[in-house]
CSV table of C-alpha atoms in Angstrom, one decimal:
chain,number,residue,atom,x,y,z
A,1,UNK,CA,61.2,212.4,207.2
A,2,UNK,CA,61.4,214.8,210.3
A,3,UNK,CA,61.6,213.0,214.1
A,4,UNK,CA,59.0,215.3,216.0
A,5,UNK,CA,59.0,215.9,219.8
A,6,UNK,CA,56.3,214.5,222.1
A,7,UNK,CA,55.8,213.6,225.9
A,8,UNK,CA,54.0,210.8,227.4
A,9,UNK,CA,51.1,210.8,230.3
A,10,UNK,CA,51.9,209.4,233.3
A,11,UNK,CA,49.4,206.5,234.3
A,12,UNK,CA,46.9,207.3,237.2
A,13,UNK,CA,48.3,205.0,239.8
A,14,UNK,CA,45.1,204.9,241.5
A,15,UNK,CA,43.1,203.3,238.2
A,16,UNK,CA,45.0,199.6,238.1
A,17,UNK,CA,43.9,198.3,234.8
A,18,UNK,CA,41.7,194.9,235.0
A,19,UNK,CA,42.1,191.7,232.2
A,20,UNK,CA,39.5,189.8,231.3
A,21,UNK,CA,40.3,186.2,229.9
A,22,UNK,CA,37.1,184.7,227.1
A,23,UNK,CA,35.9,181.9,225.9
A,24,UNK,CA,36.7,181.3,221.9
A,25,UNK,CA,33.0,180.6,221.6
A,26,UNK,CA,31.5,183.1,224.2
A,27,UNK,CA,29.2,185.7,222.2
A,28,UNK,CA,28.0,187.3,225.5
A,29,UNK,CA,30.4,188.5,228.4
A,30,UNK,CA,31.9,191.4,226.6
A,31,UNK,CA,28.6,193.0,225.6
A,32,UNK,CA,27.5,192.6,229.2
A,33,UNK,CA,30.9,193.9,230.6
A,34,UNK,CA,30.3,196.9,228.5
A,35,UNK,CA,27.1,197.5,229.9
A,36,UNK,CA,27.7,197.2,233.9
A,37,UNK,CA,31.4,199.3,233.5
A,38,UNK,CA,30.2,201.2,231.2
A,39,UNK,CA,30.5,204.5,233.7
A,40,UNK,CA,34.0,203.5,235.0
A,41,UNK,CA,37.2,205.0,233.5
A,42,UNK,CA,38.9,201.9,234.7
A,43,UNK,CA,40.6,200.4,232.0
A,44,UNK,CA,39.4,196.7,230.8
A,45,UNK,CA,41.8,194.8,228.4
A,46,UNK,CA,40.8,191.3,226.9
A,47,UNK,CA,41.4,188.3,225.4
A,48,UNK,CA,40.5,185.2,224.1
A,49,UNK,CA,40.9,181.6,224.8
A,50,UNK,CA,40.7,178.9,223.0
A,51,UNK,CA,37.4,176.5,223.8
A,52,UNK,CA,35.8,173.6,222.3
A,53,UNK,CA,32.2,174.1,220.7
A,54,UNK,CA,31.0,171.5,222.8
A,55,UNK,CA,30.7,172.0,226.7
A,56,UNK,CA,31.9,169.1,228.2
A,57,UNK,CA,34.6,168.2,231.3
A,58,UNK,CA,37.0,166.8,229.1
A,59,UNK,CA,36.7,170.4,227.1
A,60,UNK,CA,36.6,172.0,230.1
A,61,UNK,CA,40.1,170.6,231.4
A,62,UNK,CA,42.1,171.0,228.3
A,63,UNK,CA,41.6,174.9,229.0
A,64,UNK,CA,44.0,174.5,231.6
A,65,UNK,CA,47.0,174.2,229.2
A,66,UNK,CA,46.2,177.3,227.6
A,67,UNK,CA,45.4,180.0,230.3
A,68,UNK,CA,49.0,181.1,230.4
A,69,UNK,CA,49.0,181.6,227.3
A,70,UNK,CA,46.4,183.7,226.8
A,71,UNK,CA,46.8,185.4,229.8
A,72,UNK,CA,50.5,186.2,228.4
A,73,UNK,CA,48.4,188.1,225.8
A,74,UNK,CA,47.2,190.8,227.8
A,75,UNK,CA,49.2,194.1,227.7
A,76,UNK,CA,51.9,194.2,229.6
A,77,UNK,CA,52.7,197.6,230.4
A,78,UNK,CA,51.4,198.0,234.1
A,79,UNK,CA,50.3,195.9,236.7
A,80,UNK,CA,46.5,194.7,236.9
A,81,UNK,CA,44.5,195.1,240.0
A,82,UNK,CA,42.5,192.0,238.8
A,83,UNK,CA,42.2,189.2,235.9
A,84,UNK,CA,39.0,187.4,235.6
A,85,UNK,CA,38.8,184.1,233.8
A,86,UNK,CA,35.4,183.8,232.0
A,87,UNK,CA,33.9,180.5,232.6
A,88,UNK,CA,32.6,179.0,235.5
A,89,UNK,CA,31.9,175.1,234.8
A,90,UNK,CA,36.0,175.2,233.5
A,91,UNK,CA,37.1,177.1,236.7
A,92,UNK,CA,35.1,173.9,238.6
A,93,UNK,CA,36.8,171.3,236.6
A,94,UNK,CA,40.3,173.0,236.9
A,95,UNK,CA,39.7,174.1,240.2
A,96,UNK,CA,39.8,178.2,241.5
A,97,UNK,CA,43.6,178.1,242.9
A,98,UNK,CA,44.8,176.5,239.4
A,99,UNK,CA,43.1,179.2,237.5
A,100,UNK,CA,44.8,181.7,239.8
A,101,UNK,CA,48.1,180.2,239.8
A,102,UNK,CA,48.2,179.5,236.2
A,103,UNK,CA,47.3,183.3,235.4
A,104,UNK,CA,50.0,185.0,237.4
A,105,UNK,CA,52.6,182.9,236.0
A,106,UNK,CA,52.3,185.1,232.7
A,107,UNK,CA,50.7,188.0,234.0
A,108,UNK,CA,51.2,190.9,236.4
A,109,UNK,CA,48.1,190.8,238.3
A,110,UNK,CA,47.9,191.6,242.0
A,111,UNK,CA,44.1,189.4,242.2
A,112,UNK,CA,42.3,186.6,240.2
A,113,UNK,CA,38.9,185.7,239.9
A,114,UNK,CA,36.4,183.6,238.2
A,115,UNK,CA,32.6,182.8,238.3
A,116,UNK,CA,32.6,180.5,240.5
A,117,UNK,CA,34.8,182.2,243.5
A,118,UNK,CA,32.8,185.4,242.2
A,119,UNK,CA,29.2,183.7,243.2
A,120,UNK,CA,30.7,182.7,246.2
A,121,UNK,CA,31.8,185.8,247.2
A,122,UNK,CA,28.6,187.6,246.3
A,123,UNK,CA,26.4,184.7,248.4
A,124,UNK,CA,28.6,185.4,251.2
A,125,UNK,CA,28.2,189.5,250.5
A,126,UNK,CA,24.6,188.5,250.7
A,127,UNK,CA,24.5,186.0,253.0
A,128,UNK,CA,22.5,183.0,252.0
A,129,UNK,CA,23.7,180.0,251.0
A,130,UNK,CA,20.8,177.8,249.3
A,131,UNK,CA,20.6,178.0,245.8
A,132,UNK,CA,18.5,176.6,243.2
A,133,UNK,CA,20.9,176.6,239.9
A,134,UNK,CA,19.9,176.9,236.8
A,135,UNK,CA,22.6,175.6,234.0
A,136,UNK,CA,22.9,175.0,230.4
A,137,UNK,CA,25.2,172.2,230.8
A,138,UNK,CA,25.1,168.1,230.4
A,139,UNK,CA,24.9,166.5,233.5
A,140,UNK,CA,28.6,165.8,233.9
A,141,UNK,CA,29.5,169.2,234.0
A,142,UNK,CA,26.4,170.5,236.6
A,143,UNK,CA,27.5,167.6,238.7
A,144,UNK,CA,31.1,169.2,238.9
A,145,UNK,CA,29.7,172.9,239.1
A,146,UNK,CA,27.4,171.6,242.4
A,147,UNK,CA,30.1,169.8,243.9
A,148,UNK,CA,32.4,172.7,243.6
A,149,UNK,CA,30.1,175.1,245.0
A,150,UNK,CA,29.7,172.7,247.9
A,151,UNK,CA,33.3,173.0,248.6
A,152,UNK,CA,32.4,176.8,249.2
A,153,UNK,CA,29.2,175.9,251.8
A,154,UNK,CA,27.0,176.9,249.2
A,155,UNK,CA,24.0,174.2,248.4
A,156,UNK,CA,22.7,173.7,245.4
A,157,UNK,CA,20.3,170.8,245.9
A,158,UNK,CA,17.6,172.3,243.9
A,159,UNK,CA,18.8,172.5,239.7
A,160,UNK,CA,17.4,172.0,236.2
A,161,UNK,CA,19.1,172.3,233.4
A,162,UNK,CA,18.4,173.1,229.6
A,163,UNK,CA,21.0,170.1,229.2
A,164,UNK,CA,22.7,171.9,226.1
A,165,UNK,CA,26.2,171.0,225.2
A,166,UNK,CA,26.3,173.2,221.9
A,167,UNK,CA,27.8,176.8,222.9
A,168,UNK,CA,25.7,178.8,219.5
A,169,UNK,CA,22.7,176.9,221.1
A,170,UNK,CA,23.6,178.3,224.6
A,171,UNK,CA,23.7,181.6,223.9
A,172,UNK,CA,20.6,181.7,222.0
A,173,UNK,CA,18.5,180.7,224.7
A,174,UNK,CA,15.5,183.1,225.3
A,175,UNK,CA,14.7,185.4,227.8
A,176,UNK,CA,11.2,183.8,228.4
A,177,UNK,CA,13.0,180.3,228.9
A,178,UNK,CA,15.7,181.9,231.2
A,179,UNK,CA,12.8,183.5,233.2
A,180,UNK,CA,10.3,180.5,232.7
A,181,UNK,CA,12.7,177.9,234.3
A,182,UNK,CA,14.5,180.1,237.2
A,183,UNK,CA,11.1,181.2,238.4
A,184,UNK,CA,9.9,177.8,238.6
A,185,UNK,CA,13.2,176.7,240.4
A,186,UNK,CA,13.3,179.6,242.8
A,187,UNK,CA,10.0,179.5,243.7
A,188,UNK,CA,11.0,176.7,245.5
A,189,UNK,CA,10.4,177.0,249.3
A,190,UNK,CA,13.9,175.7,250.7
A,191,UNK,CA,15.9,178.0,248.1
A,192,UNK,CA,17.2,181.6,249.6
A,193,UNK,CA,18.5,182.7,246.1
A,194,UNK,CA,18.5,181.6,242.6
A,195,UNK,CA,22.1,181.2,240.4
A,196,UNK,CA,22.1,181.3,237.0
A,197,UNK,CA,25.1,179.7,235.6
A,198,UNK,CA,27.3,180.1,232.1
A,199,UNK,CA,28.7,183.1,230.9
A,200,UNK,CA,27.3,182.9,227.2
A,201,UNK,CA,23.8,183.0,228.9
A,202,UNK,CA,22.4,186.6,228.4
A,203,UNK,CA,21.3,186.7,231.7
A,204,UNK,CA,21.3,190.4,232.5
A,205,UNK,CA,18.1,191.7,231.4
A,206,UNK,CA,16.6,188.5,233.0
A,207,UNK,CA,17.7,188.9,236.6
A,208,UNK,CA,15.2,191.6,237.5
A,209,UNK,CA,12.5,189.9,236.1
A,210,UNK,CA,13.4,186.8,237.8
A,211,UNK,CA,13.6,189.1,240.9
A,212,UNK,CA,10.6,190.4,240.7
A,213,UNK,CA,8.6,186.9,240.6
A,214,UNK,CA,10.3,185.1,243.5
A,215,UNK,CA,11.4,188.3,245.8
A,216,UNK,CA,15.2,186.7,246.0
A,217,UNK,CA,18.4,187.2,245.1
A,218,UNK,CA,19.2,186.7,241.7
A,219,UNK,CA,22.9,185.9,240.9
A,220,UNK,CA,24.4,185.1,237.2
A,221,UNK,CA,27.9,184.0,236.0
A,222,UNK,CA,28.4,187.7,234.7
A,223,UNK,CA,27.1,189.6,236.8
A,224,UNK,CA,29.0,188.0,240.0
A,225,UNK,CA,32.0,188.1,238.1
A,226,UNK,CA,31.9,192.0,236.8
A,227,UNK,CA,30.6,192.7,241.1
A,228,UNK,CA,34.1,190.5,241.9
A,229,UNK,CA,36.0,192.4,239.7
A,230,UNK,CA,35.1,195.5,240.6
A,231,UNK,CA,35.3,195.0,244.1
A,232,UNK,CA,38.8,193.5,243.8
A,233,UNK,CA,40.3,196.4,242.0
A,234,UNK,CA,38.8,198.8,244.0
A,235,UNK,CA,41.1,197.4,247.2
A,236,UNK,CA,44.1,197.6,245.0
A,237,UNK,CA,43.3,201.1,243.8
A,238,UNK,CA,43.4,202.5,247.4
């Protein structure tokens, strides 16, 4: 056997990394992750958490216990400008600071972010504050998601829900139904903008159809969290 020379790249200090934490069961983030970066050279590492089939607050919490974990699993061998956690009913139930603390106790990771503190950003980008949400969940876990929201000024007194606690079910729901129920919720005259919520939704080529029909904003679990994201890591890559 002959030992052979080589050198090694530096690392662009000005392209941090960014980590991406999934859901066991989710079948749909990383194919939409791969569609809205798929232009950027920024690196995007990922990796799985374990979830429970069935979406419920009890589910939800035990998530909690395993974030540093599979945060831990992420490569280790540079800082990242951000970490998102994929799910937004869990980040309600466990609560946005937990997430974040949790994370950075096994990773090297200058931001966190999830759905939920990604909406919130993006309503505030946008500024409205009146949101019909449309969910897949039971009612114990919309009831958490609204109240959570709340905590950020963000209303959500008009929501339906496909009431589907089955995660294959969830992200097999059609484009008509997405468009079908968030058109009727956001045609709603006391709504500003319309949320669609779950990151196994494929949501992405429904928002500018839903768009079109009301003439609002149109915001989705994925797509708030990839505009988060984005935005985060481009403040730590200055």
């Amino acid at each position: 056997m002959t030992t052979l020379p080589y050198t090694l790249d530096a690392d662009d200090p000005r392209d941090c990394p960014m980590g991406l934490i999934v859901l066991q069961t989710d079948e749909t983030i990383e194919s939409d992750f791969r569609q809205v970066f798929a232009e950027q050279s920024t690196p995007l590492y990922v990796s799985r958490i374990p979830s429970d089939p069935q979406v419920t607050s009890d589910s939800l919490a035990r998530m909690k216990q395993a974030l540093p974990a599979a945060a831990e699993l992420l490569p280790k061998a540079r800082t990242y400008g951000v970490v998102g956690y994929g799910c937004t009913s869990a980040s309600s139930v466990i609560g946005s600071e937990a997430v974040e603390k949790l994370i950075k106790e096994t990773c090297d990771t200058a931001a966190v972010t999830n759905p939920l503190r990604a909406a919130a950003a993006c309503a505030s980008d946008l500024g409205v504050a009146r949101f019909a949400l449309l969910s897949p969940y039971v009612e114990e876990v919309n009831a958490t998601l609204r109240a959570a929201f709340a905590a950020q000024g963000i209303s959500m007194d008009v929501f339906g829900t496909f009431g589907v606690a089955e995660e294959s079910k969830v992200v097999r729901i059609s484009t008509a139904s997405l468009v079908d129920a968030a058109v009727r919720l956001g045609t709603d005259s006391s709504v500003e903008a319309v949320f669609l919520s779950c990151t196994n939704l494929r949501t992405l080529e429904a928002i500018p159809l839903i768009r079109e029909k009301i003439g609002k904003p149109v915001l989705s679990s994925n797509q708030s969290l990839a505009w988060h994201m984005r935005r985060l890591n481009t403040v730590q890559n200055r």
